[in-house]
Amino acid sequence: MKSYPSKLLLAVLCTLLLNVYTFAGQADGENSRKETRHSRNYHREARRGKRAVKILAIGNSWSVNGTHYMGEILDNLGIPADIQISFKGGCPLSVYWENVGKEEPLFRHDRWSKETGWQRGRDGKTHTLKDLVTSDDFDIITLQQASHDAGRYFTYQPYANNLIEWLGKTAAHQPIIFFQSTWAYPNGAAHRFFPKYDKDSEKMYRAILTATDSLMQETGIYRLMPTCPLIQQLRLIPGMPRIDTPDGTHLANVGEYAASCLWVESLLRQFYDSKFIGRKSIKDCTFKIDQLTEEQAETIRRKAYEVVNHQERYYKSFIGSCGGKKKK
Protein backbone atom coordinates (compact mmCIF):
# COMPACT_ATOMS: atom_id res chain seq x y z
CA MET A 1 0.00 0.00 0.00
CA LYS A 2 2.87 2.40 0.75
CA SER A 3 4.07 2.15 -2.82
CA TYR A 4 0.85 3.67 -4.23
CA PRO A 5 1.75 7.33 -3.58
CA SER A 6 5.12 6.93 -5.28
CA LYS A 7 3.51 5.24 -8.27
CA LEU A 8 0.87 7.93 -8.44
CA LEU A 9 3.51 10.64 -8.24
CA LEU A 10 5.49 8.95 -11.02
CA ALA A 11 2.39 8.78 -13.22
CA VAL A 12 1.67 12.45 -12.62
CA LEU A 13 5.26 13.42 -13.47
CA CYS A 14 5.19 11.34 -16.66
CA THR A 15 1.94 13.01 -17.70
CA LEU A 16 3.37 16.46 -17.03
CA LEU A 17 6.53 15.69 -19.00
CA LEU A 18 4.50 14.33 -21.90
CA ASN A 19 2.43 17.50 -21.96
CA VAL A 20 5.57 19.65 -21.86
CA TYR A 21 7.15 17.78 -24.79
CA THR A 22 3.89 17.87 -26.74
CA PHE A 23 3.54 21.61 -26.18
CA ALA A 24 7.17 22.18 -27.15
CA GLY A 25 6.69 20.19 -30.34
CA GLN A 26 3.55 22.11 -31.19
CA ALA A 27 5.37 25.39 -30.52
CA ASP A 28 8.29 24.36 -32.74
CA GLY A 29 5.86 23.38 -35.47
CA GLU A 30 4.01 26.67 -35.18
CA ASN A 31 7.27 28.63 -35.22
CA SER A 32 8.34 26.73 -38.32
CA ARG A 33 5.05 27.53 -40.05
CA LYS A 34 5.38 31.19 -39.05
CA GLU A 35 8.93 31.27 -40.45
CA THR A 36 7.72 29.69 -43.70
CA ARG A 37 4.95 32.25 -44.02
CA HIS A 38 7.39 35.06 -43.22
CA SER A 39 9.85 33.76 -45.83
CA ARG A 40 7.14 33.55 -48.48
CA ASN A 41 6.07 37.11 -47.74
CA TYR A 42 9.70 38.25 -47.94
CA HIS A 43 10.30 36.55 -51.31
CA ARG A 44 6.95 37.78 -52.63
CA GLU A 45 8.25 41.36 -52.53
CA ALA A 46 11.06 40.45 -54.92
CA ARG A 47 8.85 38.19 -57.05
CA ARG A 48 6.54 41.16 -57.64
CA GLY A 49 9.36 43.59 -58.38
CA LYS A 50 8.83 45.68 -55.24
CA ARG A 51 12.52 45.41 -54.36
CA ALA A 52 15.74 44.08 -55.88
CA VAL A 53 16.02 40.31 -56.00
CA LYS A 54 19.01 39.16 -53.93
CA ILE A 55 20.99 36.31 -55.48
CA LEU A 56 24.02 34.40 -54.18
CA ALA A 57 25.82 32.09 -56.61
CA ILE A 58 27.91 29.52 -54.72
CA GLY A 59 30.54 28.28 -57.12
CA ASN A 60 33.66 29.20 -59.03
CA SER A 61 34.77 30.89 -62.26
CA TRP A 62 31.89 29.29 -64.15
CA SER A 63 29.50 31.12 -61.81
CA VAL A 64 31.34 34.28 -62.85
CA ASN A 65 30.87 33.29 -66.52
CA GLY A 66 27.16 32.58 -66.05
CA THR A 67 26.32 35.84 -64.31
CA HIS A 68 28.72 38.25 -66.04
CA TYR A 69 26.08 40.24 -67.97
CA MET A 70 23.10 39.24 -65.86
CA GLY A 71 22.78 42.57 -64.07
CA GLU A 72 22.79 44.61 -67.27
CA ILE A 73 20.20 42.33 -68.85
CA LEU A 74 17.85 42.50 -65.85
CA ASP A 75 18.27 46.26 -65.72
CA ASN A 76 17.44 46.48 -69.41
CA LEU A 77 14.20 44.61 -68.67
CA GLY A 78 13.39 46.97 -65.81
CA ILE A 79 14.05 44.41 -63.05
CA PRO A 80 16.18 45.49 -60.04
CA ALA A 81 18.82 43.02 -58.85
CA ASP A 82 21.60 42.52 -56.31
CA ILE A 83 23.85 39.68 -57.54
CA GLN A 84 26.59 38.17 -55.41
CA ILE A 85 29.05 35.30 -55.83
CA SER A 86 30.98 33.09 -53.44
CA PHE A 87 34.05 32.40 -55.58
CA LYS A 88 36.97 29.99 -55.43
CA GLY A 89 38.59 28.82 -58.66
CA GLY A 90 37.70 25.23 -59.62
CA CYS A 91 35.82 24.72 -56.37
CA PRO A 92 33.64 21.58 -56.19
CA LEU A 93 30.64 20.91 -53.95
CA SER A 94 32.78 18.82 -51.60
CA VAL A 95 35.03 21.78 -50.68
CA TYR A 96 32.02 23.98 -49.95
CA TRP A 97 30.52 21.33 -47.69
CA GLU A 98 33.82 20.75 -45.88
CA ASN A 99 33.98 24.51 -45.25
CA VAL A 100 30.72 24.32 -43.29
CA GLY A 101 32.60 22.35 -40.64
CA LYS A 102 36.07 23.90 -40.94
CA GLU A 103 34.94 27.51 -41.44
CA GLU A 104 38.15 28.55 -43.19
CA PRO A 105 38.09 31.90 -45.03
CA LEU A 106 38.51 30.53 -48.56
CA PHE A 107 36.02 32.38 -50.73
CA ARG A 108 36.15 35.69 -52.56
CA HIS A 109 33.04 37.86 -52.44
CA ASP A 110 31.93 39.39 -55.76
CA ARG A 111 28.95 41.72 -56.00
CA TRP A 112 27.04 43.48 -58.77
CA SER A 113 24.75 46.47 -58.36
CA LYS A 114 23.46 48.95 -60.91
CA GLU A 115 25.46 51.73 -59.27
CA THR A 116 28.84 49.98 -59.19
CA GLY A 117 28.74 47.17 -61.72
CA TRP A 118 30.80 44.14 -60.77
CA GLN A 119 33.12 44.46 -57.79
CA ARG A 120 35.40 41.42 -57.81
CA GLY A 121 36.71 40.67 -54.34
CA ARG A 122 34.83 43.77 -53.23
CA ASP A 123 36.37 43.98 -49.75
CA GLY A 124 39.80 42.51 -50.52
CA LYS A 125 39.21 39.62 -48.11
CA THR A 126 38.28 35.96 -48.24
CA HIS A 127 35.39 34.56 -46.25
CA THR A 128 33.83 31.37 -44.94
CA LEU A 129 30.74 30.06 -46.66
CA LYS A 130 28.68 30.76 -43.55
CA ASP A 131 29.91 34.39 -43.53
CA LEU A 132 28.63 34.92 -47.07
CA VAL A 133 25.39 32.98 -46.73
CA THR A 134 24.41 34.92 -43.61
CA SER A 135 25.70 38.30 -44.82
CA ASP A 136 22.44 39.18 -46.56
CA ASP A 137 18.81 38.07 -46.85
CA PHE A 138 18.99 36.15 -50.11
CA ASP A 139 15.96 35.23 -52.19
CA ILE A 140 17.87 32.80 -54.38
CA ILE A 141 21.01 30.72 -53.85
CA THR A 142 22.50 28.78 -56.75
CA LEU A 143 24.72 25.73 -56.56
CA GLN A 144 26.79 23.93 -59.19
CA GLN A 145 29.39 21.22 -59.43
CA ALA A 146 32.92 22.01 -60.60
CA SER A 147 33.14 21.66 -64.37
CA HIS A 148 35.49 18.68 -64.39
CA ASP A 149 33.12 16.66 -62.19
CA ALA A 150 29.84 17.93 -63.63
CA GLY A 151 29.28 14.69 -65.54
CA ARG A 152 30.17 12.36 -62.65
CA TYR A 153 27.24 12.22 -60.28
CA PHE A 154 29.02 10.21 -57.61
CA THR A 155 31.05 13.38 -56.90
CA TYR A 156 27.87 15.37 -56.15
CA GLN A 157 26.81 13.41 -53.10
CA PRO A 158 26.47 13.54 -50.17
CA TYR A 159 27.66 17.14 -50.54
CA ALA A 160 24.71 18.48 -52.56
CA ASN A 161 22.16 17.00 -50.14
CA ASN A 162 24.10 18.27 -47.15
CA LEU A 163 24.47 21.78 -48.54
CA ILE A 164 20.80 22.05 -49.49
CA GLU A 165 19.74 20.99 -45.98
CA TRP A 166 22.29 23.30 -44.32
CA LEU A 167 21.27 26.28 -46.44
CA GLY A 168 17.64 25.75 -45.46
CA LYS A 169 18.59 25.94 -41.79
CA THR A 170 21.31 28.61 -41.96
CA ALA A 171 20.29 31.19 -44.54
CA ALA A 172 17.61 33.70 -43.62
CA HIS A 173 14.15 33.41 -45.17
CA GLN A 174 14.64 29.91 -46.61
CA PRO A 175 16.09 30.96 -49.99
CA ILE A 176 14.98 29.25 -53.19
CA ILE A 177 17.66 26.91 -54.53
CA PHE A 178 18.60 26.84 -58.22
CA PHE A 179 21.22 24.55 -59.75
CA GLN A 180 23.42 25.48 -62.69
CA SER A 181 23.84 22.56 -65.08
CA THR A 182 27.21 23.61 -66.46
CA TRP A 183 28.38 23.14 -70.05
CA ALA A 184 30.76 20.60 -71.54
CA TYR A 185 34.26 21.50 -72.69
CA PRO A 186 34.50 22.04 -76.46
CA ASN A 187 36.43 19.53 -78.52
CA GLY A 188 40.10 20.45 -78.46
CA ALA A 189 39.90 22.05 -75.01
CA ALA A 190 43.16 22.10 -73.09
CA HIS A 191 41.57 21.40 -69.71
CA ARG A 192 43.66 18.90 -67.75
CA PHE A 193 40.56 16.95 -66.67
CA PHE A 194 39.05 16.62 -70.15
CA PRO A 195 40.54 13.09 -70.48
CA LYS A 196 37.98 11.98 -67.87
CA TYR A 197 35.53 12.19 -70.78
CA ASP A 198 37.94 10.84 -73.43
CA LYS A 199 38.33 14.44 -74.65
CA ASP A 200 34.91 14.09 -76.27
CA SER A 201 32.60 17.10 -75.90
CA GLU A 202 29.44 15.16 -76.81
CA LYS A 203 30.28 12.43 -74.28
CA MET A 204 30.81 15.04 -71.56
CA TYR A 205 27.60 16.82 -72.56
CA ARG A 206 25.54 13.63 -72.23
CA ALA A 207 27.19 12.81 -68.92
CA ILE A 208 26.28 16.24 -67.50
CA LEU A 209 22.64 15.89 -68.56
CA THR A 210 22.49 12.46 -66.89
CA ALA A 211 24.11 13.76 -63.71
CA THR A 212 21.68 16.67 -63.55
CA ASP A 213 18.80 14.23 -63.96
CA SER A 214 20.10 12.23 -61.02
CA LEU A 215 20.39 15.38 -58.94
CA MET A 216 16.78 16.34 -59.61
CA GLN A 217 15.56 12.88 -58.74
CA GLU A 218 17.50 12.69 -55.47
CA THR A 219 17.13 16.26 -54.18
CA GLY A 220 13.84 17.43 -55.66
CA ILE A 221 15.57 20.57 -56.97
CA TYR A 222 13.93 21.26 -60.32
CA ARG A 223 14.83 24.91 -60.78
CA LEU A 224 17.76 24.89 -63.19
CA MET A 225 20.10 27.24 -64.97
CA PRO A 226 20.46 24.85 -67.96
CA THR A 227 23.53 26.39 -69.57
CA CYS A 228 24.73 22.95 -70.69
CA PRO A 229 22.40 22.49 -73.69
CA LEU A 230 22.47 26.18 -74.62
CA ILE A 231 26.25 26.41 -74.99
CA GLN A 232 26.41 23.09 -76.82
CA GLN A 233 23.86 24.32 -79.38
CA LEU A 234 25.40 27.75 -79.91
CA ARG A 235 28.75 26.23 -80.82
CA LEU A 236 27.11 24.65 -83.86
CA ILE A 237 25.61 27.84 -85.34
CA PRO A 238 27.53 28.95 -88.45
CA GLY A 239 28.96 32.44 -88.21
CA MET A 240 28.48 32.76 -84.48
CA PRO A 241 31.51 34.42 -82.83
CA ARG A 242 33.67 32.31 -80.57
CA ILE A 243 31.70 31.02 -77.58
CA ASP A 244 34.67 29.73 -75.59
CA THR A 245 38.06 31.11 -74.66
CA PRO A 246 40.86 29.89 -77.00
CA ASP A 247 41.92 27.16 -74.54
CA GLY A 248 38.31 26.00 -74.08
CA THR A 249 38.40 26.22 -70.29
CA HIS A 250 35.95 29.12 -69.90
CA LEU A 251 33.36 31.11 -71.82
CA ALA A 252 34.45 34.06 -73.95
CA ASN A 253 32.37 37.26 -73.78
CA VAL A 254 29.84 35.92 -76.28
CA GLY A 255 29.40 32.74 -74.26
CA GLU A 256 29.04 34.78 -71.09
CA TYR A 257 26.35 36.89 -72.74
CA ALA A 258 24.50 33.72 -73.76
CA ALA A 259 24.74 32.16 -70.30
CA SER A 260 23.55 35.38 -68.67
CA CYS A 261 20.56 35.52 -71.03
CA LEU A 262 19.67 32.01 -69.96
CA TRP A 263 20.02 32.78 -66.24
CA VAL A 264 17.66 35.74 -66.66
CA GLU A 265 15.08 33.71 -68.58
CA SER A 266 15.25 31.03 -65.87
CA LEU A 267 14.45 33.65 -63.24
CA LEU A 268 11.58 35.08 -65.30
CA ARG A 269 9.98 31.66 -65.70
CA GLN A 270 10.81 30.06 -62.36
CA PHE A 271 10.94 32.86 -59.80
CA TYR A 272 9.01 35.98 -60.74
CA ASP A 273 5.28 36.42 -60.27
CA SER A 274 3.51 36.26 -63.62
CA LYS A 275 1.40 39.27 -62.61
CA PHE A 276 4.62 41.30 -62.40
CA ILE A 277 6.42 40.13 -65.54
CA GLY A 278 3.35 39.43 -67.67
CA ARG A 279 4.56 38.04 -71.00
CA LYS A 280 8.04 39.54 -70.61
CA SER A 281 10.90 37.25 -71.64
CA ILE A 282 14.57 37.38 -72.55
CA LYS A 283 13.46 37.95 -76.15
CA ASP A 284 12.35 41.45 -75.09
CA CYS A 285 15.89 42.41 -74.03
CA THR A 286 17.63 45.01 -76.20
CA PHE A 287 20.99 44.96 -74.40
CA LYS A 288 23.81 43.33 -76.32
CA ILE A 289 27.60 43.29 -76.23
CA ASP A 290 29.76 44.88 -78.92
CA GLN A 291 31.06 41.55 -80.25
CA LEU A 292 27.59 40.66 -81.53
CA THR A 293 25.45 41.99 -84.34
CA GLU A 294 21.79 42.61 -83.58
CA GLU A 295 20.90 39.46 -85.47
CA GLN A 296 23.40 37.33 -83.55
CA ALA A 297 22.26 38.72 -80.20
CA GLU A 298 18.65 38.02 -81.15
CA THR A 299 19.55 34.44 -82.07
CA ILE A 300 21.24 33.90 -78.71
CA ARG A 301 18.28 35.32 -76.80
CA ARG A 302 15.85 33.17 -78.76
CA LYS A 303 17.92 30.03 -78.11
CA ALA A 304 18.11 30.85 -74.39
CA TYR A 305 14.33 31.23 -74.33
CA GLU A 306 13.81 27.90 -76.11
CA VAL A 307 16.16 25.95 -73.82
CA VAL A 308 14.62 27.29 -70.61
CA ASN A 309 11.05 26.79 -71.77
CA HIS A 310 11.64 23.28 -73.10
CA GLN A 311 13.97 21.75 -70.53
CA GLU A 312 12.17 18.41 -70.79
CA ARG A 313 13.93 17.93 -74.14
CA TYR A 314 17.25 17.64 -72.31
CA TYR A 315 16.45 16.57 -68.75
CA LYS A 316 14.15 13.56 -68.43
CA SER A 317 13.39 14.31 -64.79
CA PHE A 318 12.47 17.96 -65.31
CA ILE A 319 9.27 19.06 -63.58
CA GLY A 320 8.20 22.67 -63.72
CA SER A 321 6.28 25.47 -65.29
CA CYS A 322 8.67 25.97 -68.21
CA GLY A 323 7.20 23.37 -70.53
CA GLY A 324 8.36 20.40 -68.46
CA LYS A 325 6.47 17.46 -67.02
CA LYS A 326 3.84 18.18 -64.46
CA LYS A 327 3.68 16.55 -61.07
CA LYS A 328 0.92 13.96 -60.87
PDB file of N, CA and C in Angstrom, residues 271-306:
ATOM      1  N   PHE A 271      10.922  32.107 -61.061  1.00  0.00           N
ATOM      2  CA  PHE A 271      10.944  32.857 -59.803  1.00  0.00           C
ATOM      3  C   PHE A 271       9.894  33.963 -59.777  1.00  0.00           C
ATOM      4  N   TYR A 272       9.847  34.783 -60.785  1.00  0.00           N
ATOM      5  CA  TYR A 272       9.010  35.984 -60.737  1.00  0.00           C
ATOM      6  C   TYR A 272       7.520  35.679 -60.874  1.00  0.00           C
ATOM      7  N   ASP A 273       6.731  36.499 -60.211  1.00  0.00           N
ATOM      8  CA  ASP A 273       5.280  36.415 -60.271  1.00  0.00           C
ATOM      9  C   ASP A 273       4.820  36.817 -61.677  1.00  0.00           C
ATOM     10  N   SER A 274       3.980  35.982 -62.260  1.00  0.00           N
ATOM     11  CA  SER A 274       3.513  36.257 -63.624  1.00  0.00           C
ATOM     12  C   SER A 274       2.741  37.570 -63.712  1.00  0.00           C
ATOM     13  N   LYS A 275       2.122  37.991 -62.598  1.00  0.00           N
ATOM     14  CA  LYS A 275       1.402  39.266 -62.610  1.00  0.00           C
ATOM     15  C   LYS A 275       2.367  40.444 -62.738  1.00  0.00           C
ATOM     16  N   PHE A 276       3.611  40.242 -62.297  1.00  0.00           N
ATOM     17  CA  PHE A 276       4.623  41.302 -62.403  1.00  0.00           C
ATOM     18  C   PHE A 276       5.260  41.316 -63.788  1.00  0.00           C
ATOM     19  N   ILE A 277       5.675  40.156 -64.272  1.00  0.00           N
ATOM     20  CA  ILE A 277       6.418  40.128 -65.540  1.00  0.00           C
ATOM     21  C   ILE A 277       5.497  40.029 -66.755  1.00  0.00           C
ATOM     22  N   GLY A 278       4.248  39.573 -66.535  1.00  0.00           N
ATOM     23  CA  GLY A 278       3.351  39.425 -67.666  1.00  0.00           C
ATOM     24  C   GLY A 278       3.922  38.469 -68.694  1.00  0.00           C
ATOM     25  N   ARG A 279       4.021  38.895 -69.930  1.00  0.00           N
ATOM     26  CA  ARG A 279       4.564  38.043 -70.997  1.00  0.00           C
ATOM     27  C   ARG A 279       6.025  38.383 -71.300  1.00  0.00           C
ATOM     28  N   LYS A 280       6.652  39.131 -70.412  1.00  0.00           N
ATOM     29  CA  LYS A 280       8.044  39.536 -70.615  1.00  0.00           C
ATOM     30  C   LYS A 280       8.962  38.316 -70.650  1.00  0.00           C
ATOM     31  N   SER A 281       9.922  38.336 -71.541  1.00  0.00           N
ATOM     32  CA  SER A 281      10.901  37.245 -71.642  1.00  0.00           C
ATOM     33  C   SER A 281      12.241  37.814 -72.066  1.00  0.00           C
ATOM     34  N   ILE A 282      13.232  36.947 -72.127  1.00  0.00           N
ATOM     35  CA  ILE A 282      14.568  37.382 -72.546  1.00  0.00           C
ATOM     36  C   ILE A 282      14.529  37.903 -73.982  1.00  0.00           C
ATOM     37  N   LYS A 283      13.563  37.476 -74.758  1.00  0.00           N
ATOM     38  CA  LYS A 283      13.460  37.948 -76.145  1.00  0.00           C
ATOM     39  C   LYS A 283      13.139  39.436 -76.231  1.00  0.00           C
ATOM     40  N   ASP A 284      12.658  40.014 -75.117  1.00  0.00           N
ATOM     41  CA  ASP A 284      12.347  41.445 -75.087  1.00  0.00           C
ATOM     42  C   ASP A 284      13.570  42.305 -74.760  1.00  0.00           C
ATOM     43  N   CYS A 285      14.674  41.667 -74.388  1.00  0.00           N
ATOM     44  CA  CYS A 285      15.886  42.409 -74.027  1.00  0.00           C
ATOM     45  C   CYS A 285      16.496  43.074 -75.261  1.00  0.00           C
ATOM     46  N   THR A 286      16.960  44.292 -75.098  1.00  0.00           N
ATOM     47  CA  THR A 286      17.632  45.008 -76.197  1.00  0.00           C
ATOM     48  C   THR A 286      19.116  45.238 -75.908  1.00  0.00           C
ATOM     49  N   PHE A 287      19.567  44.820 -74.733  1.00  0.00           N
ATOM     50  CA  PHE A 287      20.987  44.958 -74.400  1.00  0.00           C
ATOM     51  C   PHE A 287      21.784  43.890 -75.130  1.00  0.00           C
ATOM     52  N   LYS A 288      22.901  44.290 -75.708  1.00  0.00           N
ATOM     53  CA  LYS A 288      23.813  43.331 -76.323  1.00  0.00           C
ATOM     54  C   LYS A 288      25.243  43.806 -76.121  1.00  0.00           C
ATOM     55  N   ILE A 289      26.188  42.916 -76.338  1.00  0.00           N
ATOM     56  CA  ILE A 289      27.596  43.292 -76.232  1.00  0.00           C
ATOM     57  C   ILE A 289      28.130  43.641 -77.625  1.00  0.00           C
ATOM     58  N   ASP A 290      29.237  44.359 -77.657  1.00  0.00           N
ATOM     59  CA  ASP A 290      29.762  44.885 -78.923  1.00  0.00           C
ATOM     60  C   ASP A 290      30.196  43.789 -79.893  1.00  0.00           C
ATOM     61  N   GLN A 291      30.568  42.630 -79.378  1.00  0.00           N
ATOM     62  CA  GLN A 291      31.058  41.553 -80.247  1.00  0.00           C
ATOM     63  C   GLN A 291      29.967  40.929 -81.098  1.00  0.00           C
ATOM     64  N   LEU A 292      28.704  41.282 -80.838  1.00  0.00           N
ATOM     65  CA  LEU A 292      27.586  40.663 -81.533  1.00  0.00           C
ATOM     66  C   LEU A 292      26.844  41.667 -82.408  1.00  0.00           C
ATOM     67  N   THR A 293      26.388  41.199 -83.545  1.00  0.00           N
ATOM     68  CA  THR A 293      25.452  41.991 -84.340  1.00  0.00           C
ATOM     69  C   THR A 293      24.075  41.864 -83.697  1.00  0.00           C
ATOM     70  N   GLU A 294      23.153  42.711 -84.113  1.00  0.00           N
ATOM     71  CA  GLU A 294      21.793  42.615 -83.584  1.00  0.00           C
ATOM     72  C   GLU A 294      21.190  41.253 -83.897  1.00  0.00           C
ATOM     73  N   GLU A 295      21.444  40.754 -85.083  1.00  0.00           N
ATOM     74  CA  GLU A 295      20.897  39.461 -85.474  1.00  0.00           C
ATOM     75  C   GLU A 295      21.466  38.336 -84.622  1.00  0.00           C
ATOM     76  N   GLN A 296      22.778  38.361 -84.373  1.00  0.00           N
ATOM     77  CA  GLN A 296      23.404  37.326 -83.553  1.00  0.00           C
ATOM     78  C   GLN A 296      22.888  37.370 -82.118  1.00  0.00           C
ATOM     79  N   ALA A 297      22.768  38.580 -81.568  1.00  0.00           N
ATOM     80  CA  ALA A 297      22.263  38.722 -80.201  1.00  0.00           C
ATOM     81  C   ALA A 297      20.828  38.208 -80.103  1.00  0.00           C
ATOM     82  N   GLU A 298      20.032  38.495 -81.128  1.00  0.00           N
ATOM     83  CA  GLU A 298      18.650  38.022 -81.151  1.00  0.00           C
ATOM     84  C   GLU A 298      18.602  36.501 -81.214  1.00  0.00           C
ATOM     85  N   THR A 299      19.481  35.902 -81.985  1.00  0.00           N
ATOM     86  CA  THR A 299      19.553  34.437 -82.073  1.00  0.00           C
ATOM     87  C   THR A 299      19.881  33.830 -80.721  1.00  0.00           C
ATOM     88  N   ILE A 300      20.850  34.410 -80.029  1.00  0.00           N
ATOM     89  CA  ILE A 300      21.236  33.897 -78.711  1.00  0.00           C
ATOM     90  C   ILE A 300      20.071  34.007 -77.731  1.00  0.00           C
ATOM     91  N   ARG A 301      19.402  35.136 -77.728  1.00  0.00           N
ATOM     92  CA  ARG A 301      18.279  35.319 -76.796  1.00  0.00           C
ATOM     93  C   ARG A 301      17.139  34.338 -77.111  1.00  0.00           C
ATOM     94  N   ARG A 302      16.901  34.118 -78.377  1.00  0.00           N
ATOM     95  CA  ARG A 302      15.850  33.170 -78.755  1.00  0.00           C
ATOM     96  C   ARG A 302      16.219  31.752 -78.329  1.00  0.00           C
ATOM     97  N   LYS A 303      17.477  31.369 -78.515  1.00  0.00           N
ATOM     98  CA  LYS A 303      17.923  30.032 -78.112  1.00  0.00           C
ATOM     99  C   LYS A 303      17.833  29.866 -76.594  1.00  0.00           C
ATOM    100  N   ALA A 304      18.204  30.906 -75.849  1.00  0.00           N
ATOM    101  CA  ALA A 304      18.105  30.845 -74.390  1.00  0.00           C
ATOM    102  C   ALA A 304      16.653  30.641 -73.966  1.00  0.00           C
ATOM    103  N   TYR A 305      15.764  31.358 -74.617  1.00  0.00           N
ATOM    104  CA  TYR A 305      14.335  31.225 -74.332  1.00  0.00           C
ATOM    105  C   TYR A 305      13.867  29.794 -74.601  1.00  0.00           C
ATOM    106  N   GLU A 306      14.256  29.241 -75.728  1.00  0.00           N
ATOM    107  CA  GLU A 306      13.810  27.897 -76.107  1.00  0.00           C
ATOM    108  C   GLU A 306      14.332  26.838 -75.147  1.00  0.00           C
TER     109      GLU A 306
END
